[in-house]
Amino acid sequence: MASPTASLYQIQTIFHYKNNNKPLFSLSSPTHQFPSNSNFFLQRKLSLTMPRKESVIVVSATTAEKKRHPGEKKGFVEEMRFVAMRLHTKDQAKEDAEFKNTGLERSASLDKDLAWFKEQGYTIPEPSTPGLTYADYLKDLSQNDPQAFICHFYNIYFAHSAGGRMIGKKIAGQLLNNQALEFYKWDGDLSQLLQNVRDKLNKVAEEWTREEKDHCLEETEKSFKLSGEILRLILS
């Protein structure tokens, strides 16, 4: 069995590290007596230090997980894409034209219907306050608040394609001798047009923060209020 002095020398050699040339711990006397088992001090030192190191590793991993960057799970290129998209200016976003020529637009069809009504001898009234107010509001949102604008875009166009079609069919049957209005005709398969727009909406919203998504959802009440005022004007 190795002598206590030799064992102490081995232990000091194992734990020695260079930090201003100071050992991790010092031995006051080479003749200091330790238990005959030369591994006692080594085992004691490891039992004191290892749990602490493991705790540090766990905390660091947890902290890193909380600070994960958007897109990080898909790779660094996805992180760069996310940051680049967030830095797009509003003018650049408008140039992307994600929601132009979707096939859901109704302006041209409405012009044809108004022309038909005029041919039938009906007087076409000038736009009134509810419609003008809503139009001005939408124009402002389109330039300054894209998340809120998307809410109105969705509610208006999807309403026309759902309940709006039922209303149009009843009006045609009861008041227009079953004349099918152009407003309720779409070029192409309507279901596919709607799905294409849904896909675009989801794609755009991928770049939004949770706060921006909530802001869009909160605009729903305003959308129903303004469109409801127009509907009440029609029925009055």
Short mmCIF file of C-alpha atoms in Angstrom, two decimals:
data_model
loop_
_atom_site.label_atom_id
_atom_site.label_comp_id
_atom_site.label_asym_id
_atom_site.label_seq_id
_atom_site.Cartn_x
_atom_site.Cartn_y
_atom_site.Cartn_z
CA MET A 1 0.00 0.00 0.00
CA ALA A 2 1.30 3.44 -0.91
CA SER A 3 2.43 5.71 1.92
CA PRO A 4 0.18 8.59 3.05
CA THR A 5 2.76 11.07 1.77
CA ALA A 6 2.79 9.49 -1.70
CA SER A 7 -1.02 9.39 -1.77
CA LEU A 8 -1.24 13.07 -0.88
CA TYR A 9 1.15 13.88 -3.68
CA GLN A 10 -0.98 11.97 -6.17
CA ILE A 11 -4.18 13.69 -5.00
CA GLN A 12 -2.59 17.14 -5.27
CA THR A 13 -1.32 16.31 -8.75
CA ILE A 14 -4.80 15.23 -9.90
CA PHE A 15 -6.56 18.39 -8.67
CA HIS A 16 -3.83 20.87 -9.54
CA TYR A 17 -4.76 23.46 -12.16
CA LYS A 18 -3.09 26.60 -13.44
CA ASN A 19 -4.74 29.72 -12.14
CA ASN A 20 -2.08 32.20 -11.18
CA ASN A 21 -0.01 29.07 -10.45
CA LYS A 22 -2.21 28.22 -7.45
CA PRO A 23 -3.47 24.72 -6.77
CA LEU A 24 -7.12 23.99 -6.29
CA PHE A 25 -6.41 23.33 -2.62
CA SER A 26 -3.23 23.40 -0.53
CA LEU A 27 -1.76 20.93 1.91
CA SER A 28 -0.36 22.57 4.97
CA SER A 29 1.92 19.70 5.83
CA PRO A 30 3.17 16.70 3.83
CA THR A 31 2.95 14.67 7.04
CA HIS A 32 -0.71 15.55 7.70
CA GLN A 33 -2.52 12.31 8.43
CA PHE A 34 -5.53 11.22 6.36
CA PRO A 35 -7.38 7.94 6.58
CA SER A 36 -5.40 5.06 5.23
CA ASN A 37 -7.71 4.85 2.22
CA SER A 38 -5.93 7.19 -0.22
CA ASN A 39 -9.16 7.75 -2.25
CA PHE A 40 -10.98 9.35 0.69
CA PHE A 41 -10.15 12.96 -0.15
CA LEU A 42 -10.74 12.44 -3.88
CA GLN A 43 -14.16 10.89 -3.28
CA ARG A 44 -15.08 13.62 -0.79
CA LYS A 45 -14.10 16.38 -3.21
CA LEU A 46 -16.09 14.86 -6.08
CA SER A 47 -19.17 14.35 -3.89
CA LEU A 48 -19.12 18.05 -3.00
CA THR A 49 -18.55 19.45 -6.46
CA MET A 50 -20.40 17.22 -8.94
CA PRO A 51 -23.99 17.99 -7.84
CA ARG A 52 -23.24 21.70 -8.05
CA LYS A 53 -21.90 21.37 -11.60
CA GLU A 54 -24.89 19.30 -12.68
CA SER A 55 -27.26 21.95 -11.29
CA VAL A 56 -25.51 24.65 -13.28
CA ILE A 57 -25.84 22.61 -16.45
CA VAL A 58 -29.58 22.10 -15.93
CA VAL A 59 -30.22 25.77 -15.25
CA SER A 60 -28.22 26.80 -18.30
CA ALA A 61 -30.15 24.40 -20.53
CA THR A 62 -33.48 25.67 -19.19
CA THR A 63 -32.46 29.28 -19.74
CA ALA A 64 -31.36 28.54 -23.28
CA GLU A 65 -34.67 26.86 -24.02
CA LYS A 66 -36.64 29.91 -22.85
CA LYS A 67 -34.58 32.23 -25.05
CA ARG A 68 -35.13 30.22 -28.26
CA HIS A 69 -35.36 32.56 -31.25
CA PRO A 70 -38.27 32.46 -33.72
CA GLY A 71 -37.52 29.95 -36.47
CA GLU A 72 -34.57 28.42 -34.59
CA LYS A 73 -36.03 24.91 -34.65
CA LYS A 74 -35.99 24.94 -38.46
CA GLY A 75 -32.38 26.13 -38.70
CA PHE A 76 -30.42 29.36 -38.84
CA VAL A 77 -31.64 30.28 -42.33
CA GLU A 78 -35.19 30.32 -40.98
CA GLU A 79 -34.05 32.68 -38.21
CA MET A 80 -32.61 35.06 -40.80
CA ARG A 81 -35.78 34.87 -42.89
CA PHE A 82 -37.91 35.72 -39.85
CA VAL A 83 -35.80 38.77 -38.98
CA ALA A 84 -35.77 39.97 -42.60
CA MET A 85 -39.56 39.71 -42.84
CA ARG A 86 -39.98 41.66 -39.61
CA LEU A 87 -37.85 44.48 -41.05
CA HIS A 88 -39.96 44.90 -44.17
CA THR A 89 -41.46 48.37 -44.38
CA LYS A 90 -45.18 48.86 -44.87
CA ASP A 91 -44.52 50.08 -48.41
CA GLN A 92 -42.67 46.89 -49.22
CA ALA A 93 -45.49 44.85 -47.75
CA LYS A 94 -48.00 46.63 -49.96
CA GLU A 95 -45.92 45.83 -53.04
CA ASP A 96 -46.15 42.08 -52.31
CA ALA A 97 -49.82 42.21 -53.48
CA GLU A 98 -50.75 39.06 -51.50
CA PHE A 99 -54.45 39.93 -51.55
CA LYS A 100 -54.90 41.44 -54.97
CA ASN A 101 -56.62 39.56 -57.78
CA THR A 102 -57.81 36.79 -55.47
CA GLY A 103 -60.96 36.20 -57.50
CA LEU A 104 -63.16 37.35 -54.61
CA GLU A 105 -63.24 41.02 -55.66
CA ARG A 106 -66.80 42.33 -56.19
CA SER A 107 -66.38 45.87 -57.56
CA ALA A 108 -66.63 45.01 -61.26
CA SER A 109 -69.60 42.73 -60.67
CA LEU A 110 -71.34 45.39 -58.60
CA ASP A 111 -70.88 47.94 -61.41
CA LYS A 112 -72.64 45.57 -63.80
CA ASP A 113 -75.55 45.07 -61.41
CA LEU A 114 -75.96 48.82 -60.87
CA ALA A 115 -76.01 49.33 -64.63
CA TRP A 116 -78.72 46.64 -64.95
CA PHE A 117 -80.84 48.26 -62.22
CA LYS A 118 -80.55 51.60 -64.02
CA GLU A 119 -81.73 50.00 -67.25
CA GLN A 120 -84.78 48.73 -65.39
CA GLY A 121 -85.68 52.30 -64.41
CA TYR A 122 -84.32 52.28 -60.86
CA THR A 123 -82.62 55.38 -59.51
CA ILE A 124 -79.11 54.70 -58.22
CA PRO A 125 -78.67 56.67 -54.95
CA GLU A 126 -75.48 58.47 -54.05
CA PRO A 127 -73.26 56.86 -51.40
CA SER A 128 -74.43 57.75 -47.90
CA THR A 129 -72.65 58.27 -44.60
CA PRO A 130 -72.38 54.64 -43.36
CA GLY A 131 -70.78 53.46 -46.59
CA LEU A 132 -68.48 56.45 -46.95
CA THR A 133 -67.38 56.21 -43.31
CA TYR A 134 -66.56 52.54 -43.64
CA ALA A 135 -64.72 53.06 -46.94
CA ASP A 136 -62.55 55.81 -45.45
CA TYR A 137 -61.84 53.67 -42.42
CA LEU A 138 -60.74 50.70 -44.55
CA LYS A 139 -58.49 52.93 -46.65
CA ASP A 140 -56.77 54.20 -43.50
CA LEU A 141 -56.30 50.68 -42.14
CA SER A 142 -54.85 49.42 -45.41
CA GLN A 143 -52.09 52.02 -45.14
CA ASN A 144 -51.45 52.10 -41.41
CA ASP A 145 -52.77 48.98 -39.71
CA PRO A 146 -52.43 45.81 -41.83
CA GLN A 147 -53.49 43.42 -39.05
CA ALA A 148 -56.77 45.25 -38.49
CA PHE A 149 -57.35 45.55 -42.24
CA ILE A 150 -56.97 41.79 -42.71
CA CYS A 151 -59.76 41.25 -40.18
CA HIS A 152 -62.18 43.34 -42.28
CA PHE A 153 -60.94 41.74 -45.50
CA TYR A 154 -61.72 38.28 -44.17
CA ASN A 155 -65.11 39.12 -42.68
CA ILE A 156 -66.40 41.02 -45.72
CA TYR A 157 -65.37 38.63 -48.49
CA PHE A 158 -66.20 35.46 -46.64
CA ALA A 159 -69.58 36.88 -45.60
CA HIS A 160 -70.43 37.58 -49.25
CA SER A 161 -69.63 33.99 -50.16
CA ALA A 162 -71.69 32.47 -47.34
CA GLY A 163 -74.77 34.21 -45.93
CA GLY A 164 -74.59 36.82 -48.67
CA ARG A 165 -75.30 34.25 -51.35
CA MET A 166 -78.42 33.06 -49.55
CA ILE A 167 -79.68 36.64 -49.24
CA GLY A 168 -78.99 37.28 -52.92
CA LYS A 169 -80.89 34.15 -53.96
CA LYS A 170 -83.96 35.15 -51.93
CA ILE A 171 -83.93 38.70 -53.31
CA ALA A 172 -83.65 37.42 -56.86
CA GLY A 173 -86.58 35.05 -56.36
CA GLN A 174 -88.92 37.47 -54.58
CA LEU A 175 -88.13 40.84 -56.17
CA LEU A 176 -86.15 40.40 -59.39
CA ASN A 177 -88.03 37.64 -61.25
CA ASN A 178 -85.14 35.27 -60.52
CA GLN A 179 -82.61 37.58 -62.15
CA ALA A 180 -79.19 36.29 -61.06
CA LEU A 181 -77.09 39.26 -60.02
CA GLU A 182 -73.46 39.41 -61.12
CA PHE A 183 -72.46 40.16 -57.53
CA TYR A 184 -73.12 36.51 -56.68
CA LYS A 185 -71.13 35.07 -59.56
CA TRP A 186 -67.43 34.21 -59.32
CA ASP A 187 -64.94 33.33 -62.01
CA GLY A 188 -63.76 29.83 -61.21
CA ASP A 189 -64.61 27.47 -58.39
CA LEU A 190 -65.60 29.54 -55.35
CA SER A 191 -64.51 26.89 -52.85
CA GLN A 192 -61.02 26.84 -54.32
CA LEU A 193 -60.83 30.64 -54.42
CA LEU A 194 -61.71 30.77 -50.74
CA GLN A 195 -59.14 28.11 -49.89
CA ASN A 196 -56.44 30.01 -51.79
CA VAL A 197 -57.19 33.11 -49.72
CA ARG A 198 -57.16 31.09 -46.49
CA ASP A 199 -53.70 29.79 -47.39
CA LYS A 200 -52.46 33.33 -48.05
CA LEU A 201 -53.91 34.58 -44.77
CA ASN A 202 -52.16 31.81 -42.85
CA LYS A 203 -48.88 32.51 -44.65
CA VAL A 204 -48.96 36.22 -43.85
CA ALA A 205 -49.96 35.61 -40.21
CA GLU A 206 -46.93 33.33 -39.72
CA GLU A 207 -44.79 36.46 -39.47
CA TRP A 208 -47.04 38.15 -36.89
CA THR A 209 -46.35 38.24 -33.17
CA ARG A 210 -48.98 37.01 -30.74
CA GLU A 211 -49.85 40.64 -29.99
CA GLU A 212 -50.43 41.38 -33.69
CA LYS A 213 -52.68 38.33 -34.05
CA ASP A 214 -54.71 39.40 -31.02
CA HIS A 215 -55.00 42.91 -32.46
CA CYS A 216 -56.45 41.45 -35.66
CA LEU A 217 -58.97 39.37 -33.74
CA GLU A 218 -60.04 42.31 -31.60
CA GLU A 219 -60.99 44.25 -34.74
CA THR A 220 -63.82 41.77 -35.44
CA GLU A 221 -66.30 43.68 -33.29
CA LYS A 222 -65.62 46.89 -35.24
CA SER A 223 -66.04 45.02 -38.51
CA PHE A 224 -69.46 43.71 -37.53
CA LYS A 225 -70.55 47.11 -36.24
CA LEU A 226 -69.67 49.03 -39.43
CA SER A 227 -71.03 46.43 -41.84
CA GLY A 228 -74.18 46.18 -39.71
CA GLU A 229 -74.81 49.90 -40.13
CA ILE A 230 -74.73 49.47 -43.92
CA LEU A 231 -77.11 46.51 -43.74
CA ARG A 232 -79.58 48.48 -41.61
CA LEU A 233 -79.46 51.29 -44.19
CA ILE A 234 -80.39 48.84 -46.95
CA LEU A 235 -83.31 47.47 -44.96
CA SER A 236 -84.63 50.90 -43.90
#
